[in-house]
Tab-separated table of C-alpha atoms in Angstrom:
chain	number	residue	atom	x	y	z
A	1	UNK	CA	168.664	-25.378	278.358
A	2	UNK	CA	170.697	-23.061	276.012
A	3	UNK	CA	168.195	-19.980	277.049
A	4	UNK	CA	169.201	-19.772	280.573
A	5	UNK	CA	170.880	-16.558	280.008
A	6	UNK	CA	167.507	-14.910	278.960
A	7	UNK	CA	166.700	-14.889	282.616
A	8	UNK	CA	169.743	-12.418	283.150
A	9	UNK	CA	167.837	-9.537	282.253
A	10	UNK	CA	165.634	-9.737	284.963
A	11	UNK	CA	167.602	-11.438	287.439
A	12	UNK	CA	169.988	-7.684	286.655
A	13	UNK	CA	167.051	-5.048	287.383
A	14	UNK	CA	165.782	-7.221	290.797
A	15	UNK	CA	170.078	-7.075	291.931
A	16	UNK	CA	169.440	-3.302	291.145
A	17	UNK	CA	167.017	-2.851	293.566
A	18	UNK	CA	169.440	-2.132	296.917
A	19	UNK	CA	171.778	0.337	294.933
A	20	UNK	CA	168.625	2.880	295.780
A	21	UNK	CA	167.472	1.135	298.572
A	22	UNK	CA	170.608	2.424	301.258
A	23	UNK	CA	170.121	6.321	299.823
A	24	UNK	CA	165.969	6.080	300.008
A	25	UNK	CA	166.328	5.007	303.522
A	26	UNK	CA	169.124	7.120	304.790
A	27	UNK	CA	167.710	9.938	303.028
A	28	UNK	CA	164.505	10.113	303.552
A	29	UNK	CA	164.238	9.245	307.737
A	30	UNK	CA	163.457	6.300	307.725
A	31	UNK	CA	166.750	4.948	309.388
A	32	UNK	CA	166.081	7.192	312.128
A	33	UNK	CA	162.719	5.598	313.640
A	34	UNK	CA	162.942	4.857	317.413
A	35	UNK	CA	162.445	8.167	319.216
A	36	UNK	CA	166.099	8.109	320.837
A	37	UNK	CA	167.983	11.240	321.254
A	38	UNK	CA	171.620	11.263	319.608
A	39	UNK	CA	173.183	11.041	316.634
A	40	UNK	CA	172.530	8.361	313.940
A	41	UNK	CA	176.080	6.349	312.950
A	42	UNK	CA	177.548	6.812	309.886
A	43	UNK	CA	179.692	3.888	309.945
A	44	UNK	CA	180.495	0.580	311.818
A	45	UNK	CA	184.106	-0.973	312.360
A	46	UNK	CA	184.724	-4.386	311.155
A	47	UNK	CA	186.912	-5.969	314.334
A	48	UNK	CA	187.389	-8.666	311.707
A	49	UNK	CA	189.864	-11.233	312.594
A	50	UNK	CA	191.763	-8.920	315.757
A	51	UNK	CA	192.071	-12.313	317.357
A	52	UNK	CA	194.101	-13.044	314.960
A	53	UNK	CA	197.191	-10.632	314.586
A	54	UNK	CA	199.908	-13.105	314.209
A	55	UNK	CA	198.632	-14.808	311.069
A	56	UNK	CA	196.590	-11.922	309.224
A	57	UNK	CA	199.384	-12.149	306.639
A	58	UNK	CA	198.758	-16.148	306.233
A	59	UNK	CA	195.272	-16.041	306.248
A	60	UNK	CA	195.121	-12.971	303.907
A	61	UNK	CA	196.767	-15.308	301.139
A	62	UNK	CA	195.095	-18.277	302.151
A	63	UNK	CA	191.708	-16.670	301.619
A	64	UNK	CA	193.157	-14.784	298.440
A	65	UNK	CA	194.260	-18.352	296.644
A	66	UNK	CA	190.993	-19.978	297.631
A	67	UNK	CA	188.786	-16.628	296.214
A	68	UNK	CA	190.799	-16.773	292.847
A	69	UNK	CA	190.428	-20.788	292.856
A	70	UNK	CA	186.424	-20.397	293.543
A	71	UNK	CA	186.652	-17.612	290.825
A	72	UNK	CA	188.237	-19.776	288.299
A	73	UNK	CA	186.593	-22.861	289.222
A	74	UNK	CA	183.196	-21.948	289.066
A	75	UNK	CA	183.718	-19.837	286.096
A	76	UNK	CA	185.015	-22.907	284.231
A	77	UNK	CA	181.604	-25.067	285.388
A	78	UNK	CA	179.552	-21.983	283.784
A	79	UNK	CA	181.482	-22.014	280.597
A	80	UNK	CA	181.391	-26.044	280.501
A	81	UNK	CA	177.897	-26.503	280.516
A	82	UNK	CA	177.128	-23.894	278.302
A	83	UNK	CA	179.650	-24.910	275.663
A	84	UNK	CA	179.357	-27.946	275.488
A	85	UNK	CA	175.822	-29.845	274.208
A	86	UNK	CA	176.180	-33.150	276.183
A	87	UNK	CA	175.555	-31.131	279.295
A	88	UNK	CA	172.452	-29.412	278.675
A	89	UNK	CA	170.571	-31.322	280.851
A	90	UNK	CA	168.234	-30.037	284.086
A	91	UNK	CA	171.067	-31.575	285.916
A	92	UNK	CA	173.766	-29.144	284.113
A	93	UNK	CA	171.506	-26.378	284.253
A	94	UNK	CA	171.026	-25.918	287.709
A	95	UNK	CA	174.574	-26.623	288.479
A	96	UNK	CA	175.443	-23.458	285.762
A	97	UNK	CA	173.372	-21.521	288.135
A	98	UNK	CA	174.606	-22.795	291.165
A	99	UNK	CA	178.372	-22.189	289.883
A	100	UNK	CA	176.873	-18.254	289.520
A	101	UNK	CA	175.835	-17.662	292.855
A	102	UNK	CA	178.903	-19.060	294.546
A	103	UNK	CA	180.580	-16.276	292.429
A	104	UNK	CA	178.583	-13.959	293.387
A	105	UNK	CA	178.560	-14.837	297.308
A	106	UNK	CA	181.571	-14.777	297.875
A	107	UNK	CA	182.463	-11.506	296.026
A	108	UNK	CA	180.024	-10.406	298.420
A	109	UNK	CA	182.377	-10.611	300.913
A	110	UNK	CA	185.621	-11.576	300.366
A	111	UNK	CA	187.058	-8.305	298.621
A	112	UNK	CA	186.567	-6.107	301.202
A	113	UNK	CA	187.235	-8.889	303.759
A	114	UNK	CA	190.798	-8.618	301.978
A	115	UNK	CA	191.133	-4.935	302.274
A	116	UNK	CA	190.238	-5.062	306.028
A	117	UNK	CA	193.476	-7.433	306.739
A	118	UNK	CA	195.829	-5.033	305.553
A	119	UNK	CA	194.037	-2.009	307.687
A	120	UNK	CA	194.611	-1.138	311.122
A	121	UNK	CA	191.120	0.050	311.440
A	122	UNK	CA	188.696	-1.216	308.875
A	123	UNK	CA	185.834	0.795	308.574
A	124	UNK	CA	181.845	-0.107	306.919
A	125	UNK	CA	179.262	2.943	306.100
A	126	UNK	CA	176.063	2.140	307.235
A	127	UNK	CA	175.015	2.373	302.841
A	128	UNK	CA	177.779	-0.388	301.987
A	129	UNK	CA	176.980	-2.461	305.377
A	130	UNK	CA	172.943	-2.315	304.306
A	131	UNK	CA	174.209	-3.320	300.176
A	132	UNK	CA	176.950	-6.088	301.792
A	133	UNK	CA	174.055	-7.594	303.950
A	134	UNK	CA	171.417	-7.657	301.384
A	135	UNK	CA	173.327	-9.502	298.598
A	136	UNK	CA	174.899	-11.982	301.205
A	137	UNK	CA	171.165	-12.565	302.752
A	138	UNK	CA	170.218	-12.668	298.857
A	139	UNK	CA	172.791	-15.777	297.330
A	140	UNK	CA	172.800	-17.306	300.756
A	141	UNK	CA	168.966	-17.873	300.633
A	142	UNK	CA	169.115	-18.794	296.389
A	143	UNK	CA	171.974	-21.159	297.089
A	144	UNK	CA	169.670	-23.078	299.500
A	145	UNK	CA	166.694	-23.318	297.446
A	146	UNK	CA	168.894	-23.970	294.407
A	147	UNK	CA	170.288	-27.032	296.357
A	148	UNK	CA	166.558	-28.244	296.967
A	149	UNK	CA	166.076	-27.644	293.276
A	150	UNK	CA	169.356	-30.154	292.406
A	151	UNK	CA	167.821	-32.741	295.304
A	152	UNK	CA	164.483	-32.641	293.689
A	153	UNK	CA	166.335	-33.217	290.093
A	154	UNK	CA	168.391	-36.232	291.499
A	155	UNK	CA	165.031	-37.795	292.919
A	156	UNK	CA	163.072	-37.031	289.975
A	157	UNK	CA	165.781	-39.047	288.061
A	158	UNK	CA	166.181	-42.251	290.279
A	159	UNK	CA	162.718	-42.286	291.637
A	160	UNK	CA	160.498	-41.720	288.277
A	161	UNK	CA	163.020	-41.856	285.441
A	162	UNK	CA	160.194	-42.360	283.463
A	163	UNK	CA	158.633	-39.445	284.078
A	164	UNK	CA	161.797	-37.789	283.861
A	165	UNK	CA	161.510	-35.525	281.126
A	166	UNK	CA	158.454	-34.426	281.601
A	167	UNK	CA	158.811	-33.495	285.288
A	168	UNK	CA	161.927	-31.548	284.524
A	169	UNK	CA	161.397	-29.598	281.578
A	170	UNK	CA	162.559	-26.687	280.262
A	171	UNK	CA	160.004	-24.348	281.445
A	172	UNK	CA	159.978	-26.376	285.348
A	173	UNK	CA	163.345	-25.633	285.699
A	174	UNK	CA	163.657	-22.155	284.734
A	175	UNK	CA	161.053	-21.628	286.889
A	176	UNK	CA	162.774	-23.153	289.937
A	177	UNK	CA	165.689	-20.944	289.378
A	178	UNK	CA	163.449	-18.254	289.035
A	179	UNK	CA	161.720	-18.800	292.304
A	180	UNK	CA	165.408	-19.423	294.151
A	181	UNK	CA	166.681	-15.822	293.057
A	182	UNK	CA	163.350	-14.867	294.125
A	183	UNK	CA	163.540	-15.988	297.166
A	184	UNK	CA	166.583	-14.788	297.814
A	185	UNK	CA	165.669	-11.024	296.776
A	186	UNK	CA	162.462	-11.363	299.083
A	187	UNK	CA	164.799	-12.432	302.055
A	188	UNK	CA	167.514	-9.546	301.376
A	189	UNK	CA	165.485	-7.351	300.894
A	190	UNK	CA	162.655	-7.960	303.894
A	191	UNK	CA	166.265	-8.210	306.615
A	192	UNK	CA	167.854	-5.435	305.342
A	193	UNK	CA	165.051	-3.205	305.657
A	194	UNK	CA	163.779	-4.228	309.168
A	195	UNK	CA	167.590	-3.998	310.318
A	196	UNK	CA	168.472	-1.013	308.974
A	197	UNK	CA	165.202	1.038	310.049
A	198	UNK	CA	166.196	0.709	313.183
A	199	UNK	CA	168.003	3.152	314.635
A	200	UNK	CA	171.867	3.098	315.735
A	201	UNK	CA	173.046	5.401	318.068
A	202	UNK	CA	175.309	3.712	320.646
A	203	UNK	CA	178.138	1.164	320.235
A	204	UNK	CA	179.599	1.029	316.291
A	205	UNK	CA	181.778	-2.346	316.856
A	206	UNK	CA	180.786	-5.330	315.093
A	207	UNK	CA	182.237	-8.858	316.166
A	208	UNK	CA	182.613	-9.981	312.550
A	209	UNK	CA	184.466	-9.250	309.335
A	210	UNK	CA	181.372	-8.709	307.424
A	211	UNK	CA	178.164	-7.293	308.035
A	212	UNK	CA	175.951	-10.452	308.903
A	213	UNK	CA	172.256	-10.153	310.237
A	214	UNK	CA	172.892	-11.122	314.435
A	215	UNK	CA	176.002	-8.435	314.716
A	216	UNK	CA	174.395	-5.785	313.045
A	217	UNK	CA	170.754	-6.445	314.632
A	218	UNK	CA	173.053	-6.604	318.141
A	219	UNK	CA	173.736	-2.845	317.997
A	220	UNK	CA	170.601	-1.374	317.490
A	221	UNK	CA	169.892	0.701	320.316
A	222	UNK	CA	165.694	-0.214	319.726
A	223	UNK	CA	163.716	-3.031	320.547
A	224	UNK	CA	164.678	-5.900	318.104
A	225	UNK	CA	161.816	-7.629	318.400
A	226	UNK	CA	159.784	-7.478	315.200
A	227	UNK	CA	163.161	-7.945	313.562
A	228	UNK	CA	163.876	-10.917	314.977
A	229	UNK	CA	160.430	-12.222	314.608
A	230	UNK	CA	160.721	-11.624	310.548
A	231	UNK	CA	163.987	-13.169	311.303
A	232	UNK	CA	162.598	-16.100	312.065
A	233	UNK	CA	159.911	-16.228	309.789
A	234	UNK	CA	162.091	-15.877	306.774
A	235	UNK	CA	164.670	-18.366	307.946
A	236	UNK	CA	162.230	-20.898	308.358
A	237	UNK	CA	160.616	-20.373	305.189
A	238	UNK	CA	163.834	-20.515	302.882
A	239	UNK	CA	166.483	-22.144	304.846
A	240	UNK	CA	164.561	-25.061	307.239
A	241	UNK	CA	161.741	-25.864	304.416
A	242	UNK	CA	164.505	-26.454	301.634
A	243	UNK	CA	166.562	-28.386	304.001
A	244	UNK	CA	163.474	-30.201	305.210
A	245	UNK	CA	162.803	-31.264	300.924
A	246	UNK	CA	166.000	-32.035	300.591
A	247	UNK	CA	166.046	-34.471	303.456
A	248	UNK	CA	162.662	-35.768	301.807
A	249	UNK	CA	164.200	-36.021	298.511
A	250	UNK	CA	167.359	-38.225	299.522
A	251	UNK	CA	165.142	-40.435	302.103
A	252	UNK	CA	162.854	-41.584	298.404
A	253	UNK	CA	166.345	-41.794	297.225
A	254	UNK	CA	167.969	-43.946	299.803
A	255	UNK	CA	164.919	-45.817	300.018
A	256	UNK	CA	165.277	-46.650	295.925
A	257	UNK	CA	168.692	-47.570	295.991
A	258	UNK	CA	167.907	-50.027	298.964
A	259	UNK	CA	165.676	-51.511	296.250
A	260	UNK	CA	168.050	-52.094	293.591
A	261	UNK	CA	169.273	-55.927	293.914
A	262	UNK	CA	172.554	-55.651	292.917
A	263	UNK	CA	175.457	-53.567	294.995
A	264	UNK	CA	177.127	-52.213	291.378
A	265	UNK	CA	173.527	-50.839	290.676
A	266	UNK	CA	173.612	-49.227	293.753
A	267	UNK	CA	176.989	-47.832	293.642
A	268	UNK	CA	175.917	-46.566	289.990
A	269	UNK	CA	173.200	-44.786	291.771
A	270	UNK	CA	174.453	-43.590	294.639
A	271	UNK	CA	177.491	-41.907	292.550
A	272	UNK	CA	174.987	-39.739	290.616
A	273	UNK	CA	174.247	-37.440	293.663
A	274	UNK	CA	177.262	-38.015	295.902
A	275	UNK	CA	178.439	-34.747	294.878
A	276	UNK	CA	175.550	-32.801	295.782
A	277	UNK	CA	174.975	-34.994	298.872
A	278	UNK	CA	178.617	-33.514	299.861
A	279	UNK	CA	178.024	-29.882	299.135
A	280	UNK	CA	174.371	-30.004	300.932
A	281	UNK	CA	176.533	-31.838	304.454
A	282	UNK	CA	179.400	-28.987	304.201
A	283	UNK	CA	177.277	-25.961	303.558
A	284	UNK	CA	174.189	-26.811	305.456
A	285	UNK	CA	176.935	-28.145	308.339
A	286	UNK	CA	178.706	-25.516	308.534
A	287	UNK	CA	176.093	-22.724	308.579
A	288	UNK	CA	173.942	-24.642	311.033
A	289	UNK	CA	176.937	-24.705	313.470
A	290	UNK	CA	177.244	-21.229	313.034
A	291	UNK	CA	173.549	-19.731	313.550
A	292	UNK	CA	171.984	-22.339	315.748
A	293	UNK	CA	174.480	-22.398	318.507
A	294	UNK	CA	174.116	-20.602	321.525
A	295	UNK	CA	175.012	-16.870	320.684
A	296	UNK	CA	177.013	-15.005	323.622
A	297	UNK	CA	176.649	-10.644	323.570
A	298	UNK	CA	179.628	-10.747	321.353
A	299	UNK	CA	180.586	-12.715	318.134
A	300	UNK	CA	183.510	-14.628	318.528
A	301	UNK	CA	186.781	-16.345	316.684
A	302	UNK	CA	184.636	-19.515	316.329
A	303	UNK	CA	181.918	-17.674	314.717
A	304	UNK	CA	184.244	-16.538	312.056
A	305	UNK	CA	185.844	-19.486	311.664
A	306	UNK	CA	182.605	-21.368	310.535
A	307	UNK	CA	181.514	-18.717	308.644
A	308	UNK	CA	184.931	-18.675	306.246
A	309	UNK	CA	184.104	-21.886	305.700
A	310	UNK	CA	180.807	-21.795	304.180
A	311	UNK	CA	181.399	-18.538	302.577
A	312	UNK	CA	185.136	-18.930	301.609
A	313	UNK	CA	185.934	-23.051	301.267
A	314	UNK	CA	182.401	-24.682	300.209
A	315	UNK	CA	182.647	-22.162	297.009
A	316	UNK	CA	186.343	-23.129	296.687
A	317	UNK	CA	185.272	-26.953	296.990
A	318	UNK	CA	182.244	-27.006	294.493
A	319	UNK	CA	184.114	-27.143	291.605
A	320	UNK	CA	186.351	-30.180	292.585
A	321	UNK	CA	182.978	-31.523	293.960
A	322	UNK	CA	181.536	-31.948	290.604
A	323	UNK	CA	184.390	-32.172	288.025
A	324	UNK	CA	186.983	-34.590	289.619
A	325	UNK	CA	184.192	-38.037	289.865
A	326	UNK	CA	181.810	-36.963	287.224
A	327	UNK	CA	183.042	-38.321	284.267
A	328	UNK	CA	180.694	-36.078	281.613
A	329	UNK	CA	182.303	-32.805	283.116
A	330	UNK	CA	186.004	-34.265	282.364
A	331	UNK	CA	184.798	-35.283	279.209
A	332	UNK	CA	183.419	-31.798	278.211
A	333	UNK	CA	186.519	-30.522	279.710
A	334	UNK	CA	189.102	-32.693	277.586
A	335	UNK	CA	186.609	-31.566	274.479
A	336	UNK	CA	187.268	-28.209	275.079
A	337	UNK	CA	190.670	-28.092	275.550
A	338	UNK	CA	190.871	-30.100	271.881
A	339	UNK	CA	188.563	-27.488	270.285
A	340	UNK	CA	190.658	-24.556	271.670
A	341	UNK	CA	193.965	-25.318	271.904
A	342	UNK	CA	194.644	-28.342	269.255
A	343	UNK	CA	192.332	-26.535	266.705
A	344	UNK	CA	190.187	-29.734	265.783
């Protein structure tokens, strides 16, 4: 699994892809389809987190400290399994890659969310609110199907451990990870271009401290219909059909550990996916709460709440997830500190 990183390459020309995207369509007329008379907006205001006046100064260090922890935390994970040789295995591997996204999502958003509590009037252009939403529509989407890709691991590996190895080669899983940043690009891309053809002309206030599909889509002053419809298409497709395998994956896996005659065995067992059992609850919990809920004209304190926490605190919590109970992580981690700061 060292030759991960020769997938960076091309995972680095596909994340170029929106830095032209916002000036083709802004430039060229196609974010001014609909036939309405007026002018086209140049920018959107963030409300953010107006509700919440009293405590901006609290909750802009509490969401500092928990980006920097995420930051560190997930970084460390990266440079664990790639340092060390007892955790180059498919297991290892996708969690390297898994560590990477949360990076990336939530750098996505929490910067600028940052920026916005110290300003009295945070403002978006309609170029950095088209980038913001494709990259958090892009590692949202590859963080799901890279969590089908760990549940599929964890039942390959207690349902046919001796088929193991050859189910979950090198080649299989760098092509799962392929196919998750894959899907992800498809999905950013595919909303960000049916959203932001559209045209806006009326109301520039989004409910929200970032610039997430339902607020933006809620201000188009078109018919949103064929949006929502690819909406829905693409939601089902990469967040409801990974969800749906991973729920396959852990009923095998329940139903195995039922098998196993003796409770220590099953305890054994059941510890080697607890983590990711924990992550899947929180992030699929959370986000489920936040989307499938009845949705009023305007996006409230509760929707932001939810959404800090499974773009802000399930990043933070991955890293504790998977290093405080796994015992080969510790290990690589007490190696490393031996190798790099006793010399031997």
């Amino acid at each position: 699994m060292d030759k991960s990183l020769s997938l960076l390459p091309q995972l680095c020309f596909c994340l170029s892809v929106p830095i032209l995207l916002p000036s083709f369509l802004f430039h060229s007329g196609l974010g001014e389809m609909g036939g309405d008379n007026g002018t086209e907006l140049a920018e959107f205001i963030l409300l953010g987190f107006s509700g919440f006046v009293f405590v901006q100064g609290h909750l802009f260090w509490g969401v500092l400290c928990m980006y920097v922890v995420t930051l560190l935390g997930n970084s460390l994970i990266i440079l664990l399994t790639l340092a060390d040789s007892a955790l180059h295995s498919p297991m290892y591997f996708f969690l390297r890659h898994f560590s990477l996204v949360e990076i990336l999502y939530t750098t996505t958003i929490v910067p600028r969310m940052l920026a916005d509590l110290h300003s009295s009037c945070p403002t978006i252009s309609r170029a950095s609110c088209f980038t913001q939403l494709y990259f958090f529509a892009l590692f949202g989407i590859a963080e799901c199907c890279l969590l089908t890709a760990m549940a599929y691991d964890r039942y390959a590996a207690i349902c046919c451990p001796l088929h193991y190895t050859t189910l979950m080669n090198q080649r299989t899983c760098a092509g799962m990870v392929g196919a998750s940043y894959l899907a992800g690009i498809v999905t950013g891309t595919s909303h960000s271009i049916f959203i932001f053809t559209l045209p806006f002309r009326g109301a520039n206030t989004i409910h929200h401290f970032l610039c997430d599909i339902l607020p933006v889509l809620s201000l188009a002053s078109a018919s949103t219909f064929w949006a929502e419809v690819a909406e829905l298409i693409i939601t089902t497709a990469f967040i409801f059909v990974p969800f749906l395998l991973i729920v396959a994956s852990y009923a095998c896996i329940l139903a195995a550990i039922l098998g196993v005659a003796t409770s220590q065995g099953r305890q054994k067992i059941f510890s080697t996916c607890s983590s990711h059992l924990f992550v899947v609850i929180l992030f699929y919990g959370t986000a489920t709460a936040a989307y499938m809920r009845p949705q009023s004209d305007s996006f409230g304190d509760t929707d932001q709440i939810l959404t800090i926490f499974y773009t802000v605190v399930t990043p933070m919590c991955n890293p504790f997830v998977y290093t405080l109970r796994n015992k080969e992580v510790t290990g690589a981690m007490r190696r490393l500190m031996k190798r790099y700061l006793c010399g031997s």
